[in-house]
XYZ file of C-alpha atoms in Angstrom:
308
model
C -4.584 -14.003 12.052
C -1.590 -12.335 10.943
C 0.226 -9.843 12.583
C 1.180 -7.554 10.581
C 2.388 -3.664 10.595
C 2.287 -0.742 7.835
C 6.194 0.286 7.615
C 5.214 1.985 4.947
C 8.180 4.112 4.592
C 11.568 4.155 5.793
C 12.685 7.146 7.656
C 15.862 9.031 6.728
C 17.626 11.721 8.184
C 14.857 12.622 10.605
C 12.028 13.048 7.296
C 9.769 10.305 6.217
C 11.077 8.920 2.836
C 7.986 8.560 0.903
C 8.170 7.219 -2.698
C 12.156 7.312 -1.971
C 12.704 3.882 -0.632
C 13.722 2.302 -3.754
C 16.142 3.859 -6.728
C 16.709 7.314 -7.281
C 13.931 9.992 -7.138
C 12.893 13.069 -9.457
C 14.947 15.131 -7.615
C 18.360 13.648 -8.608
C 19.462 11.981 -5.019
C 19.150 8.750 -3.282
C 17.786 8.170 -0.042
C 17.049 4.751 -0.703
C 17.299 1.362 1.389
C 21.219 1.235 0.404
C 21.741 5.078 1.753
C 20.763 3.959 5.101
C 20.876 0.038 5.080
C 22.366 -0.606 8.595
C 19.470 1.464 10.081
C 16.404 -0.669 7.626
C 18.290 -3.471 9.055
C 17.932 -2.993 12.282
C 13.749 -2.036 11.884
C 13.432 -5.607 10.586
C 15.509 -6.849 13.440
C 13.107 -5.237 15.691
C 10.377 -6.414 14.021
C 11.275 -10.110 14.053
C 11.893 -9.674 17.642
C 8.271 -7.749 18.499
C 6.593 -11.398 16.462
C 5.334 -9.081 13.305
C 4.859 -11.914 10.493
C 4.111 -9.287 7.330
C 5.169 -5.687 6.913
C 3.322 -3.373 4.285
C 5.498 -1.452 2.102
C 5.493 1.018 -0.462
C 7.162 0.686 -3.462
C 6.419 2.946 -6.889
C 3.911 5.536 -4.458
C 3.215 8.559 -7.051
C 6.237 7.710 -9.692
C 8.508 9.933 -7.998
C 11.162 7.249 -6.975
C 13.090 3.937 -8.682
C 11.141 5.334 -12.367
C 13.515 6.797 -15.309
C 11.448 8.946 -16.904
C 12.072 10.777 -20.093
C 9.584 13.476 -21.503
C 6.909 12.496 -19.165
C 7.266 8.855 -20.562
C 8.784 5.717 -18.773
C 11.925 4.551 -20.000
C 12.729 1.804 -17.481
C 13.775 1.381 -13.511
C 16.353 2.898 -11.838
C 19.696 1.252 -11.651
C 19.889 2.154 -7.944
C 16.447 0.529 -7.565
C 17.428 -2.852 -7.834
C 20.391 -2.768 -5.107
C 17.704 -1.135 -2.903
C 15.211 -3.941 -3.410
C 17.894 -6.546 -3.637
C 18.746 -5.374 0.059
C 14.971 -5.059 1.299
C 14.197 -8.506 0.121
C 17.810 -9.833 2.106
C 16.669 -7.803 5.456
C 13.436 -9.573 4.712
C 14.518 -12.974 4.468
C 17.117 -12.990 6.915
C 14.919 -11.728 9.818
C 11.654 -13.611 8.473
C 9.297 -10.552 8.414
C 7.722 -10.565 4.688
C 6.422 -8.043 2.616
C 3.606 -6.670 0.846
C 4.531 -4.264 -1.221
C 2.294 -1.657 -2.701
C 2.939 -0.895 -6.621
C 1.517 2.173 -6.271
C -0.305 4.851 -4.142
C -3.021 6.638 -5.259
C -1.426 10.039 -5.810
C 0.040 8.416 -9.079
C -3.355 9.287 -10.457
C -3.017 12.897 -9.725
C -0.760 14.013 -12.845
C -2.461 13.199 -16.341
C 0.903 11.811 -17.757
C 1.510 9.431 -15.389
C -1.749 8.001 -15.498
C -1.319 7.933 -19.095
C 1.878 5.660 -17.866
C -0.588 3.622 -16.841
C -2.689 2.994 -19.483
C -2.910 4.949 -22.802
C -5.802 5.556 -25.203
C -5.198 2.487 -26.450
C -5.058 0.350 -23.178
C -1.086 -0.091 -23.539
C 0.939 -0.024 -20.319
C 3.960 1.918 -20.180
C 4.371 0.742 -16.201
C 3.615 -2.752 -17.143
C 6.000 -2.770 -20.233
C 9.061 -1.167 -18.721
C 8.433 -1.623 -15.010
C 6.516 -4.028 -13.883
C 7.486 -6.943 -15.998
C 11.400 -6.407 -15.278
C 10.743 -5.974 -11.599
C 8.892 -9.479 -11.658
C 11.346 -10.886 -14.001
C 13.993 -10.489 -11.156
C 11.371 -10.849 -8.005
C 8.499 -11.987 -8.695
C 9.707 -15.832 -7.296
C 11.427 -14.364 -3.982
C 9.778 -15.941 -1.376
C 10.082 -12.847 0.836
C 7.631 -11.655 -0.598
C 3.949 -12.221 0.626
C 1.741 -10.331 -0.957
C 1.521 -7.687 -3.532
C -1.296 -4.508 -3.039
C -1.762 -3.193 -6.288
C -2.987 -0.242 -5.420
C -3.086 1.715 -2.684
C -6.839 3.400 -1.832
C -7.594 3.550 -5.687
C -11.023 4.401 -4.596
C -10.094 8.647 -3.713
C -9.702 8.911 -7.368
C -12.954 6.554 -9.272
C -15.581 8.473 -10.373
C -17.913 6.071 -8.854
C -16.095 6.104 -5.159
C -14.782 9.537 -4.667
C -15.877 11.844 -2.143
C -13.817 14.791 -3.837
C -15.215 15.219 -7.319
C -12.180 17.263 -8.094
C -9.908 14.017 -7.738
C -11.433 12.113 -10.101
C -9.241 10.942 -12.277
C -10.994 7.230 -13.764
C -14.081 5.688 -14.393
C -14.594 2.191 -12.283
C -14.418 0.225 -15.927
C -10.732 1.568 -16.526
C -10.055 0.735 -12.843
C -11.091 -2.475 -13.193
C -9.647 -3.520 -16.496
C -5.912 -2.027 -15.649
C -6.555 -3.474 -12.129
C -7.296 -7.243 -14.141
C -3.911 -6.418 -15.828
C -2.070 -5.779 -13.398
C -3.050 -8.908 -11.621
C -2.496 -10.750 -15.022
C 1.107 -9.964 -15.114
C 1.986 -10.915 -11.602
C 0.360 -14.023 -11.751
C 2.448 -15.121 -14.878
C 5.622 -14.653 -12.892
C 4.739 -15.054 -9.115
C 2.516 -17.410 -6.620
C 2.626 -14.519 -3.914
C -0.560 -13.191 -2.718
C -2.416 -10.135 -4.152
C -4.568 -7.462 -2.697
C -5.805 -3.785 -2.780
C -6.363 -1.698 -0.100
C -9.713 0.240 -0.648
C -9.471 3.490 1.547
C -13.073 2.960 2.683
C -14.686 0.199 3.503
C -18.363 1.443 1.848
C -15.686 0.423 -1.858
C -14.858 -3.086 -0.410
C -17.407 -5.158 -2.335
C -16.001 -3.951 -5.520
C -12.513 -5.304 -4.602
C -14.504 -8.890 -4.704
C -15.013 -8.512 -7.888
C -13.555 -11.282 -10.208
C -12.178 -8.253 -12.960
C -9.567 -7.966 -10.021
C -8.733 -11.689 -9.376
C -7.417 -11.257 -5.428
C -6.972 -13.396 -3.227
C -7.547 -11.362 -0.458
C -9.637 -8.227 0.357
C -8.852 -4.720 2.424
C -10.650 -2.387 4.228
C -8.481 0.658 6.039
C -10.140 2.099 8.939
C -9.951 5.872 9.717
C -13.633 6.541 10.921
C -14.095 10.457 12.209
C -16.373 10.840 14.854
C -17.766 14.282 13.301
C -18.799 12.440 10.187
C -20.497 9.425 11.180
C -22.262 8.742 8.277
C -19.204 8.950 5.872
C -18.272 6.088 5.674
C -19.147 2.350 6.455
C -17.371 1.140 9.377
C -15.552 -2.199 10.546
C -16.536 -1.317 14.388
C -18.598 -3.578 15.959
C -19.065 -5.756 12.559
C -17.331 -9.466 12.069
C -15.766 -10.125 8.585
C -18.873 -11.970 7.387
C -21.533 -9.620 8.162
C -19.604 -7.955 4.516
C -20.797 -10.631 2.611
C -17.769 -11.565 0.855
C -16.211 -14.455 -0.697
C -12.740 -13.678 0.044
C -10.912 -12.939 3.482
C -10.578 -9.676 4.671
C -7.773 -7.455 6.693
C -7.997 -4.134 8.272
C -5.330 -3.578 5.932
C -4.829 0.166 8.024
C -6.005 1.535 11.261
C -5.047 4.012 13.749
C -2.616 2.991 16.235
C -3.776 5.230 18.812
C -7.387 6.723 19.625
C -6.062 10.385 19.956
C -2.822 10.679 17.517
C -4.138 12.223 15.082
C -4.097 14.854 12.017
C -6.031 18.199 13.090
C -8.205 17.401 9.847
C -9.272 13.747 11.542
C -11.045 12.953 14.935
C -10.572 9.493 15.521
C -13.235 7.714 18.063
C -11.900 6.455 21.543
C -10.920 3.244 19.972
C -7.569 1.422 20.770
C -5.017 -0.580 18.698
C -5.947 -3.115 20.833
C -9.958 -2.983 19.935
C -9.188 -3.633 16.798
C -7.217 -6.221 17.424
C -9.750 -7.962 19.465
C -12.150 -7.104 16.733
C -9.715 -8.604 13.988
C -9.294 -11.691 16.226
C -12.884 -12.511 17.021
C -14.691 -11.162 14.235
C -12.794 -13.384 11.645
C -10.517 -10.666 9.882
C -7.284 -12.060 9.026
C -5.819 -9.308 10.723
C -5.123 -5.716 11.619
C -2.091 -3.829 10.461
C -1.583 -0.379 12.317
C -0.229 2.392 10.988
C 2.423 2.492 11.630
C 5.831 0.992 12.627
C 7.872 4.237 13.435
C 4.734 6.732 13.304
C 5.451 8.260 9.909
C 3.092 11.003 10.177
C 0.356 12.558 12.991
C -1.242 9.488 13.586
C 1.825 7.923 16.116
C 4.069 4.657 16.398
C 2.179 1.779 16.861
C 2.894 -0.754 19.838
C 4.348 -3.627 18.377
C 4.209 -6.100 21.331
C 0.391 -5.646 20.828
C 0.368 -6.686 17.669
C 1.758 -9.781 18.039
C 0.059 -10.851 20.865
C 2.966 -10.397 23.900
C-alpha cells in the first residue's frame, strides 16, 4: 500500500487557495507556494514526520492560476509559476513526500473557451502546445514527482457518465482521444506514473481502457446514505471483484463519517475502514481528503494513514 493524503490545496491567509498554488491567477495577485513558502514547508515537514509516502496535488484546477491568457486563448505559463513549482518540487524532495499532481480539475470544462484550450475543432491543443509541453520540458524528469492525474473526476462532465445533464460538456470519444494525448506527451518526457481519478466508481472500467494508457486506476469514494443506488460502491468489495487489469486506489474518501457538506450524508464509515478495506482488499491505497480539511468534509488523521 501507499499511504498517501489529498493536500490538494495549500491554505493561505485563513482561505483555501484553490487553482492559486502555482503562478499568478485571473485576478492579478499571487498567493502561490512562494507567497507563503515557510508555511508549505512546514506541511511537508509534517507530513514526512506523520510516514505519508505521496501527496495529491492540484496544479492547473479550472485555468484560473499559473495560465497567461490573452483573448480567451493561452499564451504560455506564468512566470511566477515556475518559482512556485520549482519550490514545491524542493519541499518535496527534501522531506521525501512525492507528488501527484493533477493537470486539471474538472471545472476546466465548465467555460466553452477553455475547453476549446483543450482541444479545438480541429483536435489541436492549446494546453498541450503552450503548457503542458514547457512544464514537462523543465519537470517532467524530477524525481519528486510520482504520479501525474490527468484529470480530476472527468466523468461530472461526459455525456455518457454525468448525472447532471446540464454539465455536459464532451462526448466519451473526445474524452478519450484528448485523454490518449495527454498521456502521449507525458510519456515522451517523463517515466512518472499516470492516473485519473474518476469521481465515481460505476466510470472506473472506462479508465482501463487502453485509449488512456495508465498505469494505475482511481475510484473516489463519497457514497450518501440517502442515495444508495447512485452510485457503485468500494464498501465491502476487494480490488478484484472490479475486474480490472490495472491496480486501483481510493484515490479520495472521507476522512471522517460525519464531516460533512449539508448536501452529502456520508455512512458511519471511518478513515480507518477504509483503510482496512484498502489494506486487505488489495487497493494500493486510500488517500483521505484531506491534509488540513480544506472544505466541510474535516482534516484527516495522519498517524492513521500511515499506520502509527
Amino acid at each position: 500500500m501507499i499511504a498517501g493524503i489529498n493536500y490538494p490545496w495549500t491554505i493561505y491567509d485563513g482561505r483555501a487557495n484553490y487553482g492559486c498554488d502555482f503562478g499568478r491567477n485571473r485576478w492579478g495577485s499571487h498567493t502561490g507556494v512562494t507567497a507563503h513558502a515557510a508555511e508549505v514547508r512546514a506541511d511537508f515537514a509534517v507530513l514526512a514526520d506523520a510516514g505519508i509516502e505521496v501527496v495529491r496535488w492540484f496544479v492547473f484546477t479550472d485555468g484560473r492560476g499559473g495560465i497567461r491568457w490573452i483573448d480567451g486563448a493561452i499564451a504560455g505559463l506564468d512566470d511566477a509559476f515556475v518559482r512556485d513549482m520549482d519550490a514545491a518540487l524542493e519541499f518535496s524532495a527534501s522531506s521525501g513526500v512525492r507528488v501527484c499532481l493533477v493537470l486539471l480539475d474538472y471545472l476546466w470544462f465548465d467555460d466553452p473557451q477553455r475547453r476549446l484550450a483543450l482541444l479545438d475543432r480541429y483536435d489541436a491543443s492549446m494546453f498541450l502546445d503552450r503548457v503542458l509541453d514547457p512544464f514537462l520540458e523543465r519537470y517532467g524528469r524530477a524525481a519528486a514527482i510520482h504520479s501525474f492525474d490527468l484529470i480530476n473526476e472527468p466523468d461530472w462532465v461526459i455525456a455518457e457518465f454525468a448525472t447532471d445533464p446540464g454539465r455536459v460538456a464532451w462526448p466519451l470519444d473526445r474524452l478519450r482521444l484528448f485523454g490518449g494525448m495527454l498521456s502521449s506527451c507525458i510519456r515522451a518526457k517523463s517515466s512518472a506514473l499516470l492516473t485519473l481519478g474518476g469521481g465515481r466508481v460505476a466510470s472506473v472500467r472506462e479508465w482501463a481502457t487502453a485509449a488512456y494508457d495508465l498505469d494505475f486506476l482511481q475510484v473516489h469514494s463519497y457514497p450518501d446514505v440517502r442515495y444508495p443506488d447512485r452510485d457503485d460502491t468500494v464498501i465491502g468489495r476487494s480490488a478484484e471483484s472490479f475486474g480490472l487489469s490495472k491496480p486501483l486506489l481510493i484515490g479520495e474518501c472521507p476522512s471522517h463519517p460525519r464531516l460533512h457538506p449539508p448536501s452529502h450524508l456520508s455512512p458511519d464509515y471511518s478513515l480507518e475502514d477504509y483503510l482496512a478495506l484498502a489494506r486487505d482488499g488489495g487497493y494500493l491505497g486510500a488517500w483521505p481528503w484531506s491534509f488540513k480539511g480544506v472544505d466541510a468534509y474535516g482534516a484527516a488523521d495522519l498517524h492513521s494513514i500511515a499506520g502509527r
